[in-house]
PDB file of C-alpha atoms and ligand atoms in Angstrom:
ATOM      1  CA  UNK A  24     189.934-118.697 292.890  1.00 83.00           C
ATOM      2  CA  UNK A  25     189.596-118.388 289.115  1.00 92.00           C
ATOM      3  CA  UNK A  26     190.978-115.081 287.847  1.00 97.00           C
ATOM      4  CA  UNK A  27     191.291-113.709 284.338  1.00 98.00           C
ATOM      5  CA  UNK A  28     194.917-113.759 283.198  1.00 98.00           C
ATOM      6  CA  UNK A  29     196.282-112.197 280.022  1.00 99.00           C
ATOM      7  CA  UNK A  30     199.610-113.546 278.782  1.00 99.00           C
ATOM      8  CA  UNK A  31     200.990-111.489 275.899  1.00 98.00           C
ATOM      9  CA  UNK A  32     202.879-113.621 273.392  1.00 98.00           C
ATOM     10  CA  UNK A  33     201.221-116.497 275.201  1.00 98.00           C
ATOM     11  CA  UNK A  34     200.894-118.887 272.270  1.00 98.00           C
ATOM     12  CA  UNK A  35     204.536-119.861 271.730  1.00 97.00           C
ATOM     13  CA  UNK A  36     207.765-120.411 273.660  1.00 96.00           C
ATOM     14  CA  UNK A  37     207.966-119.214 277.258  1.00 98.00           C
ATOM     15  CA  UNK A  38     204.560-117.521 276.995  1.00 98.00           C
ATOM     16  CA  UNK A  39     202.879-120.768 275.984  1.00 98.00           C
ATOM     17  CA  UNK A  40     204.364-122.522 279.023  1.00 98.00           C
ATOM     18  CA  UNK A  41     203.148-119.639 281.225  1.00 99.00           C
ATOM     19  CA  UNK A  42     199.639-119.823 279.734  1.00 99.00           C
ATOM     20  CA  UNK A  43     199.443-123.574 280.348  1.00 98.00           C
ATOM     21  CA  UNK A  44     200.771-123.289 283.897  1.00 98.00           C
ATOM     22  CA  UNK A  45     198.363-120.470 284.828  1.00 98.00           C
ATOM     23  CA  UNK A  46     195.489-122.514 283.436  1.00 98.00           C
ATOM     24  CA  UNK A  47     196.625-125.539 285.455  1.00 98.00           C
ATOM     25  CA  UNK A  48     196.708-123.263 288.540  1.00 98.00           C
ATOM     26  CA  UNK A  49     193.014-122.511 288.010  1.00 98.00           C
ATOM     27  CA  UNK A  50     193.082-119.230 286.100  1.00 98.00           C
ATOM     28  CA  UNK A  51     190.987-118.296 283.090  1.00 98.00           C
ATOM     29  CA  UNK A  52     193.727-117.540 280.583  1.00 98.00           C
ATOM     30  CA  UNK A  53     193.740-115.461 277.402  1.00 98.00           C
ATOM     31  CA  UNK A  54     196.934-115.796 275.334  1.00 99.00           C
ATOM     32  CA  UNK A  55     197.715-113.045 272.857  1.00 98.00           C
ATOM     33  CA  UNK A  56     199.948-113.195 269.789  1.00 98.00           C
ATOM     34  CA  UNK A  57     201.162-110.972 266.977  1.00 98.00           C
ATOM     35  CA  UNK A  58     200.648-112.696 263.643  1.00 97.00           C
ATOM     36  CA  UNK A  59     201.409-116.422 263.627  1.00 98.00           C
ATOM     37  CA  UNK A  60     197.807-117.608 263.257  1.00 98.00           C
ATOM     38  CA  UNK A  61     198.762-121.239 262.584  1.00 98.00           C
ATOM     39  CA  UNK A  62     200.736-121.556 265.835  1.00 98.00           C
ATOM     40  CA  UNK A  63     197.975-119.780 267.784  1.00 98.00           C
ATOM     41  CA  UNK A  64     195.264-122.029 266.321  1.00 98.00           C
ATOM     42  CA  UNK A  65     197.234-125.192 267.118  1.00 98.00           C
ATOM     43  CA  UNK A  66     197.883-123.922 270.668  1.00 98.00           C
ATOM     44  CA  UNK A  67     194.207-123.073 271.224  1.00 98.00           C
ATOM     45  CA  UNK A  68     193.048-126.447 269.928  1.00 98.00           C
ATOM     46  CA  UNK A  69     195.521-128.341 272.050  1.00 98.00           C
ATOM     47  CA  UNK A  70     195.008-126.429 275.301  1.00 98.00           C
ATOM     48  CA  UNK A  71     191.486-125.006 275.112  1.00 98.00           C
ATOM     49  CA  UNK A  72     192.993-121.601 275.996  1.00 98.00           C
ATOM     50  CA  UNK A  73     191.438-118.542 274.313  1.00 98.00           C
ATOM     51  CA  UNK A  74     193.774-116.727 271.925  1.00 98.00           C
ATOM     52  CA  UNK A  75     193.602-113.144 270.678  1.00 98.00           C
ATOM     53  CA  UNK A  76     195.657-111.468 267.968  1.00 98.00           C
ATOM     54  CA  UNK A  77     196.812-107.909 268.593  1.00 98.00           C
ATOM     55  CA  UNK A  78     200.029-105.898 268.605  1.00 98.00           C
ATOM     56  CA  UNK A  79     200.948-105.308 272.261  1.00 98.00           C
ATOM     57  CA  UNK A  80     203.104-102.377 271.195  1.00 98.00           C
ATOM     58  CA  UNK A  81     200.123-100.506 269.707  1.00 98.00           C
ATOM     59  CA  UNK A  82     198.065 -98.622 272.313  1.00 98.00           C
ATOM     60  CA  UNK A  83     194.882 -98.505 270.226  1.00 98.00           C
ATOM     61  CA  UNK A  84     195.029-102.244 269.552  1.00 98.00           C
ATOM     62  CA  UNK A  85     195.556-102.947 273.272  1.00 99.00           C
ATOM     63  CA  UNK A  86     192.570-100.761 274.139  1.00 98.00           C
ATOM     64  CA  UNK A  87     190.297-102.772 271.852  1.00 98.00           C
ATOM     65  CA  UNK A  88     191.701-106.089 273.118  1.00 98.00           C
ATOM     66  CA  UNK A  89     191.333-105.245 276.826  1.00 98.00           C
ATOM     67  CA  UNK A  90     187.704-104.210 276.246  1.00 98.00           C
ATOM     68  CA  UNK A  91     187.033-107.429 274.332  1.00 98.00           C
ATOM     69  CA  UNK A  92     188.590-109.581 277.081  1.00 98.00           C
ATOM     70  CA  UNK A  93     186.545-107.769 279.746  1.00 98.00           C
ATOM     71  CA  UNK A  94     183.357-108.415 277.767  1.00 98.00           C
ATOM     72  CA  UNK A  95     184.109-112.078 276.986  1.00 98.00           C
ATOM     73  CA  UNK A  96     185.856-113.191 280.168  1.00 98.00           C
ATOM     74  CA  UNK A  97     185.825-110.428 282.795  1.00 97.00           C
ATOM     75  CA  UNK A  98     188.359-107.849 284.001  1.00 98.00           C
ATOM     76  CA  UNK A  99     192.043-108.783 283.817  1.00 98.00           C
ATOM     77  CA  UNK A 100     193.449-109.556 287.283  1.00 98.00           C
ATOM     78  CA  UNK A 101     196.742-111.166 286.252  1.00 98.00           C
ATOM     79  CA  UNK A 102     198.777-109.496 283.521  1.00 99.00           C
ATOM     80  CA  UNK A 103     201.902-111.192 282.182  1.00 99.00           C
ATOM     81  CA  UNK A 104     203.837-108.882 279.865  1.00 99.00           C
ATOM     82  CA  UNK A 105     205.767-111.543 277.987  1.00 98.00           C
ATOM     83  CA  UNK A 106     205.605-110.447 274.314  1.00 98.00           C
ATOM     84  CA  UNK A 107     209.099-109.806 273.071  1.00 97.00           C
ATOM     85  CA  UNK A 108     211.244-109.682 269.974  1.00 96.00           C
ATOM     86  CA  UNK A 109     214.887-109.127 269.116  1.00 95.00           C
ATOM     87  CA  UNK A 110     216.452-107.200 266.221  1.00 97.00           C
ATOM     88  CA  UNK A 111     220.138-107.749 266.943  1.00 96.00           C
ATOM     89  CA  UNK A 112     223.098-105.890 265.509  1.00 98.00           C
ATOM     90  CA  UNK A 113     225.768-103.456 266.645  1.00 98.00           C
ATOM     91  CA  UNK A 114     224.836 -99.835 267.270  1.00 98.00           C
ATOM     92  CA  UNK A 115     226.753 -98.866 264.129  1.00 98.00           C
ATOM     93  CA  UNK A 116     224.425-100.994 261.999  1.00 98.00           C
ATOM     94  CA  UNK A 117     221.218-100.602 263.971  1.00 98.00           C
ATOM     95  CA  UNK A 118     218.503 -98.649 262.217  1.00 98.00           C
ATOM     96  CA  UNK A 119     216.008 -96.410 263.964  1.00 98.00           C
ATOM     97  CA  UNK A 120     213.288 -98.879 262.942  1.00 98.00           C
ATOM     98  CA  UNK A 121     215.137-101.753 264.716  1.00 98.00           C
ATOM     99  CA  UNK A 122     215.334 -99.603 267.837  1.00 99.00           C
ATOM    100  CA  UNK A 123     211.695 -98.491 267.715  1.00 98.00           C
ATOM    101  CA  UNK A 124     210.118-101.897 267.137  1.00 98.00           C
ATOM    102  CA  UNK A 125     212.097-103.568 269.937  1.00 99.00           C
ATOM    103  CA  UNK A 126     211.284-100.792 272.421  1.00 99.00           C
ATOM    104  CA  UNK A 127     207.612-100.840 271.375  1.00 98.00           C
ATOM    105  CA  UNK A 128     207.160-104.613 271.590  1.00 98.00           C
ATOM    106  CA  UNK A 129     209.131-105.262 274.778  1.00 98.00           C
ATOM    107  CA  UNK A 130     208.707-102.071 276.818  1.00 99.00           C
ATOM    108  CA  UNK A 131     205.914 -99.821 275.512  1.00 99.00           C
ATOM    109  CA  UNK A 132     203.666-102.901 275.577  1.00 99.00           C
ATOM    110  CA  UNK A 133     204.061-102.937 279.397  1.00 98.00           C
ATOM    111  CA  UNK A 134     202.967 -99.307 279.600  1.00 99.00           C
ATOM    112  CA  UNK A 135     200.028 -99.918 277.264  1.00 99.00           C
ATOM    113  CA  UNK A 136     198.607-102.910 279.083  1.00 99.00           C
ATOM    114  CA  UNK A 137     199.319-101.708 282.627  1.00 99.00           C
ATOM    115  CA  UNK A 138     197.755 -98.347 281.794  1.00 98.00           C
ATOM    116  CA  UNK A 139     194.634-100.092 280.499  1.00 98.00           C
ATOM    117  CA  UNK A 140     194.238-102.612 283.359  1.00 98.00           C
ATOM    118  CA  UNK A 141     195.575-100.860 286.472  1.00 98.00           C
ATOM    119  CA  UNK A 142     192.375 -98.969 287.354  1.00 98.00           C
ATOM    120  CA  UNK A 143     190.396-102.203 287.186  1.00 98.00           C
ATOM    121  CA  UNK A 144     192.887-103.908 289.492  1.00 98.00           C
ATOM    122  CA  UNK A 145     192.691-100.967 291.905  1.00 98.00           C
ATOM    123  CA  UNK A 146     188.900-101.152 291.944  1.00 98.00           C
ATOM    124  CA  UNK A 147     189.104-104.901 292.649  1.00 98.00           C
ATOM    125  CA  UNK A 148     191.813-104.306 295.296  1.00 98.00           C
ATOM    126  CA  UNK A 149     193.780-107.116 293.661  1.00 98.00           C
ATOM    127  CA  UNK A 150     196.198-107.349 290.784  1.00 98.00           C
ATOM    128  CA  UNK A 151     199.279-109.223 289.688  1.00 98.00           C
ATOM    129  CA  UNK A 152     201.584-107.777 287.032  1.00 99.00           C
ATOM    130  CA  UNK A 153     204.529-109.917 285.953  1.00 99.00           C
ATOM    131  CA  UNK A 154     206.971-108.500 283.423  1.00 99.00           C
ATOM    132  CA  UNK A 155     209.260-110.874 281.551  1.00 99.00           C
ATOM    133  CA  UNK A 156     212.613-109.116 281.355  1.00 98.00           C
ATOM    134  CA  UNK A 157     215.924-110.811 280.493  1.00 98.00           C
ATOM    135  CA  UNK A 158     219.452-111.527 281.688  1.00 98.00           C
ATOM    136  CA  UNK A 159     220.523-109.255 278.842  1.00 97.00           C
ATOM    137  CA  UNK A 160     218.706-106.342 280.466  1.00 98.00           C
ATOM    138  CA  UNK A 161     220.670-106.995 283.675  1.00 98.00           C
ATOM    139  CA  UNK A 162     224.106-107.731 282.242  1.00 98.00           C
ATOM    140  CA  UNK A 163     223.982-106.050 278.813  1.00 98.00           C
ATOM    141  CA  UNK A 164     224.753-107.940 275.612  1.00 95.00           C
ATOM    142  CA  UNK A 165     226.894-107.172 272.570  1.00 96.00           C
ATOM    143  CA  UNK A 166     224.701-106.383 269.577  1.00 97.00           C
ATOM    144  CA  UNK A 167     221.604-105.709 271.676  1.00 98.00           C
ATOM    145  CA  UNK A 168     221.508-102.068 272.755  1.00 98.00           C
ATOM    146  CA  UNK A 169     217.821-101.956 271.813  1.00 98.00           C
ATOM    147  CA  UNK A 170     216.836-105.207 273.569  1.00 98.00           C
ATOM    148  CA  UNK A 171     219.062-104.652 276.626  1.00 98.00           C
ATOM    149  CA  UNK A 172     217.630-101.131 277.038  1.00 99.00           C
ATOM    150  CA  UNK A 173     214.052-102.386 276.739  1.00 99.00           C
ATOM    151  CA  UNK A 174     214.595-105.242 279.197  1.00 99.00           C
ATOM    152  CA  UNK A 175     216.427-103.003 281.707  1.00 99.00           C
ATOM    153  CA  UNK A 176     213.597-100.492 281.268  1.00 99.00           C
ATOM    154  CA  UNK A 177     211.109-103.165 282.276  1.00 99.00           C
ATOM    155  CA  UNK A 178     212.915-103.589 285.589  1.00 98.00           C
ATOM    156  CA  UNK A 179     212.741 -99.857 286.354  1.00 98.00           C
ATOM    157  CA  UNK A 180     209.106 -99.799 285.259  1.00 99.00           C
ATOM    158  CA  UNK A 181     208.411-102.726 287.611  1.00 99.00           C
ATOM    159  CA  UNK A 182     209.987-101.017 290.636  1.00 98.00           C
ATOM    160  CA  UNK A 183     208.149 -97.729 290.002  1.00 99.00           C
ATOM    161  CA  UNK A 184     204.731 -99.259 289.376  1.00 99.00           C
ATOM    162  CA  UNK A 185     205.141-101.606 292.364  1.00 99.00           C
ATOM    163  CA  UNK A 186     205.184 -98.504 294.573  1.00 98.00           C
ATOM    164  CA  UNK A 187     201.948 -97.256 293.020  1.00 98.00           C
ATOM    165  CA  UNK A 188     200.199-100.604 293.394  1.00 98.00           C
ATOM    166  CA  UNK A 189     201.374-101.578 296.866  1.00 98.00           C
ATOM    167  CA  UNK A 190     198.530-100.015 298.854  1.00 98.00           C
ATOM    168  CA  UNK A 191     195.913-101.349 296.487  1.00 98.00           C
ATOM    169  CA  UNK A 192     196.623-105.072 296.611  1.00 98.00           C
ATOM    170  CA  UNK A 193     198.507-104.969 293.325  1.00 98.00           C
ATOM    171  CA  UNK A 194     201.960-106.509 293.097  1.00 99.00           C
ATOM    172  CA  UNK A 195     204.309-105.787 290.199  1.00 99.00           C
ATOM    173  CA  UNK A 196     207.319-108.035 289.678  1.00 99.00           C
ATOM    174  CA  UNK A 197     209.776-108.944 286.958  1.00 99.00           C
ATOM    175  CA  UNK A 198     211.210-112.299 285.979  1.00 99.00           C
ATOM    176  CA  UNK A 199     214.575-112.212 284.235  1.00 98.00           C
ATOM    177  CA  UNK A 200     215.195-115.475 282.396  1.00 98.00           C
ATOM    178  CA  UNK A 201     218.601-116.547 281.209  1.00 97.00           C
ATOM    179  CA  UNK A 202     218.912-118.583 278.023  1.00 95.00           C
ATOM    180  CA  UNK A 203     215.802-120.718 277.612  1.00 97.00           C
ATOM    181  CA  UNK A 204     215.329-123.435 275.011  1.00 95.00           C
ATOM    182  CA  UNK A 205     212.829-121.682 272.675  1.00 92.00           C
ATOM    183  CA  UNK A 206     212.711-120.734 268.998  1.00 86.00           C
ATOM    184  CA  UNK A 207     214.218-117.333 269.876  1.00 78.00           C
ATOM    185  CA  UNK A 208     217.330-119.048 271.262  1.00 85.00           C
ATOM    186  CA  UNK A 209     217.397-121.853 268.678  1.00 87.00           C
ATOM    187  CA  UNK A 210     217.762-119.101 266.051  1.00 85.00           C
ATOM    188  CA  UNK A 211     221.221-118.354 267.516  1.00 86.00           C
ATOM    189  CA  UNK A 212     223.963-120.051 265.399  1.00 90.00           C
ATOM    190  CA  UNK A 213     224.988-123.443 266.918  1.00 92.00           C
ATOM    191  CA  UNK A 214     228.597-122.447 267.556  1.00 94.00           C
ATOM    192  CA  UNK A 215     227.564-119.251 269.376  1.00 91.00           C
ATOM    193  CA  UNK A 216     224.984-121.220 271.380  1.00 93.00           C
ATOM    194  CA  UNK A 217     227.631-123.707 272.561  1.00 94.00           C
ATOM    195  CA  UNK A 218     229.685-120.773 273.837  1.00 94.00           C
ATOM    196  CA  UNK A 219     226.648-119.496 275.737  1.00 90.00           C
ATOM    197  CA  UNK A 220     225.963-122.914 277.308  1.00 96.00           C
ATOM    198  CA  UNK A 221     229.616-123.147 278.372  1.00 97.00           C
ATOM    199  CA  UNK A 222     229.039-120.022 280.506  1.00 95.00           C
ATOM    200  CA  UNK A 223     225.978-121.421 282.314  1.00 98.00           C
ATOM    201  CA  UNK A 224     227.072-123.036 285.605  1.00 98.00           C
ATOM    202  CA  UNK A 225     224.257-125.617 285.535  1.00 98.00           C
ATOM    203  CA  UNK A 226     225.515-126.642 282.088  1.00 97.00           C
ATOM    204  CA  UNK A 227     222.313-126.431 280.053  1.00 97.00           C
ATOM    205  CA  UNK A 228     219.659-124.113 278.667  1.00 97.00           C
ATOM    206  CA  UNK A 229     216.646-123.456 280.848  1.00 98.00           C
ATOM    207  CA  UNK A 230     213.203-124.875 280.093  1.00 98.00           C
ATOM    208  CA  UNK A 231     210.181-122.648 279.505  1.00 98.00           C
ATOM    209  CA  UNK A 232     208.355-124.513 282.294  1.00 98.00           C
ATOM    210  CA  UNK A 233     211.010-123.329 284.767  1.00 98.00           C
ATOM    211  CA  UNK A 234     210.015-119.725 284.022  1.00 98.00           C
ATOM    212  CA  UNK A 235     206.311-120.549 284.093  1.00 98.00           C
ATOM    213  CA  UNK A 236     206.684-121.981 287.603  1.00 98.00           C
ATOM    214  CA  UNK A 237     207.970-118.616 288.867  1.00 98.00           C
ATOM    215  CA  UNK A 238     205.122-116.752 287.183  1.00 99.00           C
ATOM    216  CA  UNK A 239     202.522-118.999 288.818  1.00 98.00           C
ATOM    217  CA  UNK A 240     204.184-118.327 292.192  1.00 98.00           C
ATOM    218  CA  UNK A 241     204.095-114.544 291.666  1.00 98.00           C
ATOM    219  CA  UNK A 242     200.486-114.623 290.413  1.00 98.00           C
ATOM    220  CA  UNK A 243     199.212-116.371 293.527  1.00 98.00           C
ATOM    221  CA  UNK A 244     197.169-114.651 296.200  1.00 97.00           C
ATOM    222  CA  UNK A 245     199.760-115.877 298.753  1.00 97.00           C
ATOM    223  CA  UNK A 246     202.558-113.901 297.029  1.00 98.00           C
ATOM    224  CA  UNK A 247     201.091-110.556 298.135  1.00 98.00           C
ATOM    225  CA  UNK A 248     204.228-109.514 300.051  1.00 98.00           C
ATOM    226  CA  UNK A 249     206.485-109.950 297.007  1.00 98.00           C
ATOM    227  CA  UNK A 250     206.522-106.737 294.993  1.00 99.00           C
ATOM    228  CA  UNK A 251     209.063-104.696 293.046  1.00 98.00           C
ATOM    229  CA  UNK A 252     211.268-107.781 292.845  1.00 98.00           C
ATOM    230  CA  UNK A 253     213.189-109.194 289.923  1.00 98.00           C
ATOM    231  CA  UNK A 254     213.396-112.962 290.038  1.00 98.00           C
ATOM    232  CA  UNK A 255     216.541-114.023 288.215  1.00 98.00           C
ATOM    233  CA  UNK A 256     216.315-117.505 286.673  1.00 98.00           C
ATOM    234  CA  UNK A 257     219.418-118.197 284.627  1.00 98.00           C
ATOM    235  CA  UNK A 258     221.205-121.327 285.834  1.00 98.00           C
ATOM    236  CA  UNK A 259     223.699-119.173 287.713  1.00 98.00           C
ATOM    237  CA  UNK A 260     224.976-117.403 284.590  1.00 97.00           C
ATOM    238  CA  UNK A 261     224.598-113.921 286.083  1.00 97.00           C
ATOM    239  CA  UNK A 262     224.158-113.591 289.819  1.00 96.00           C
ATOM    240  CA  UNK A 263     222.568-110.323 290.925  1.00 91.00           C
TER     241      UNK A 263
HETATM  242  P1  NDP B 312     209.098-116.512 271.062  1.00 63.59           P
HETATM  243  O1  NDP B 312     209.708-115.806 269.912  1.00 63.59           O
HETATM  244  O2  NDP B 312     209.189-118.004 271.151  1.00 63.59           O
HETATM  245  O3  NDP B 312     207.552-116.107 271.207  1.00 63.59           O
HETATM  246  C1  NDP B 312     207.224-114.763 271.191  1.00 63.59           C
HETATM  247  C2  NDP B 312     205.731-114.591 271.411  1.00 63.59           C
HETATM  248  O4  NDP B 312     205.471-113.176 271.453  1.00 63.59           O
HETATM  249  C3  NDP B 312     204.903-115.150 270.264  1.00 63.59           C
HETATM  250  O5  NDP B 312     203.650-115.616 270.787  1.00 63.59           O
HETATM  251  C4  NDP B 312     204.662-113.908 269.399  1.00 63.59           C
HETATM  252  O6  NDP B 312     203.493-113.990 268.579  1.00 63.59           O
HETATM  253  C5  NDP B 312     204.511-112.853 270.462  1.00 63.59           C
HETATM  254  N1  NDP B 312     204.732-111.497 269.989  1.00 63.59           N
HETATM  255  C6  NDP B 312     205.785-111.010 269.293  1.00 63.59           C
HETATM  256  N2  NDP B 312     205.596-109.714 269.012  1.00 63.59           N
HETATM  257  C7  NDP B 312     204.395-109.372 269.542  1.00 63.59           C
HETATM  258  C8  NDP B 312     203.612-108.189 269.562  1.00 63.59           C
HETATM  259  N3  NDP B 312     204.035-107.055 268.974  1.00 63.59           N
HETATM  260  N4  NDP B 312     202.402-108.217 270.173  1.00 63.59           N
HETATM  261  C9  NDP B 312     201.950-109.347 270.757  1.00 63.59           C
HETATM  262  N5  NDP B 312     202.642-110.496 270.783  1.00 63.59           N
HETATM  263  C10 NDP B 312     203.839-110.502 270.166  1.00 63.59           C
HETATM  264  O7  NDP B 312     209.748-115.834 272.368  1.00 63.59           O
HETATM  265  P2  NDP B 312     210.292-116.496 273.715  1.00 63.59           P
HETATM  266  O8  NDP B 312     209.293-117.425 274.270  1.00 63.59           O
HETATM  267  O9  NDP B 312     211.672-116.967 273.508  1.00 63.59           O
HETATM  268  O10 NDP B 312     210.398-115.207 274.667  1.00 63.59           O
HETATM  269  C11 NDP B 312     209.316-114.777 275.477  1.00 63.59           C
HETATM  270  C12 NDP B 312     209.766-113.609 276.323  1.00 63.59           C
HETATM  271  O11 NDP B 312     210.866-113.990 277.140  1.00 63.59           O
HETATM  272  C13 NDP B 312     210.249-112.410 275.499  1.00 63.59           C
HETATM  273  O12 NDP B 312     209.869-111.215 276.127  1.00 63.59           O
HETATM  274  C14 NDP B 312     211.748-112.569 275.529  1.00 63.59           C
HETATM  275  O13 NDP B 312     212.397-111.355 275.323  1.00 63.59           O
HETATM  276  C15 NDP B 312     211.959-113.120 276.929  1.00 63.59           C
HETATM  277  N6  NDP B 312     213.202-113.851 277.115  1.00 63.59           N
HETATM  278  C16 NDP B 312     213.452-114.970 276.373  1.00 63.59           C
HETATM  279  C17 NDP B 312     214.613-115.672 276.590  1.00 63.59           C
HETATM  280  C18 NDP B 312     214.910-116.930 275.861  1.00 63.59           C
HETATM  281  O14 NDP B 312     215.958-117.512 276.124  1.00 63.59           O
HETATM  282  N7  NDP B 312     214.054-117.422 274.979  1.00 63.59           N
HETATM  283  C19 NDP B 312     215.606-115.231 277.570  1.00 63.59           C
HETATM  284  C20 NDP B 312     215.231-114.045 278.284  1.00 63.59           C
HETATM  285  C21 NDP B 312     214.061-113.391 278.052  1.00 63.59           C
HETATM  286  P3  NDP B 312     203.524-114.760 267.144  1.00 63.59           P
HETATM  287  O15 NDP B 312     203.482-116.224 267.485  1.00 63.59           O
HETATM  288  O16 NDP B 312     202.292-114.290 266.460  1.00 63.59           O
HETATM  289  O17 NDP B 312     204.789-114.357 266.461  1.00 63.59           O
END
């Protein structure tokens, strides 16, 4: 059955792989992005997937976007909260702005979009919320108190909202990727990246498609008994 799926940050990296995979699974996908119009245009042309620019961390912008998607495509049934950024440094050097923008983009975005779509899912007696967390929210990471807090927060958010959705046909799950071969990870200095890879038992970075596969599984009608879970996909780097 074709359902409307919103993938935030769905035009690049892991999000782009998720958007493609959901489309291939028969969903009507809208991929959002923050500001890289060129990448979004190229993605839309290549895939035929609708793209929409708005800041997922801004409640007012999300409100406008959700209304526009409902008008153009129908109510959102599958919500993938994937938009994320890092602003890494030690606590001593971290500014309040670096804290705020990481919390807003990674965590407050989940609140914004769940708040704006949950009633619709309840009315439809069906919904799938999938929050893209991180290994660094599970294990912690030097230089990432902001990002680790946001990603750990997403896991708590997932477990709490799963309880609210359970009787209404809405599942809420998290996926916690390890190190995936995307621009975000390629920005890590080569020497540091080699040290990371050395700690991954499977001996390589993950591929975005390996995360997308899990999202398609969780979005399916048949996954209705899976809720409040965190699916850890990290090549064995951190076993929970
Ligand atoms: P990328 O940097 O490759 O892509 C990020 C996407 O998010 C882009 O489409 C970007 O839009 C969008 N985005 C950024 N800020 C906002 C915002 N405020 N509102 C809406 N969209 C926004 O990221 P990755 O693919 O590497 O990561 C995707 C998710 O997976 C993130 O949540 C990340 O934290 C998580 N993750 C990634 C890991 C990895 O190894 N890569 C590991 C664990 C978790 P634009 O193109 O306009 O900039």
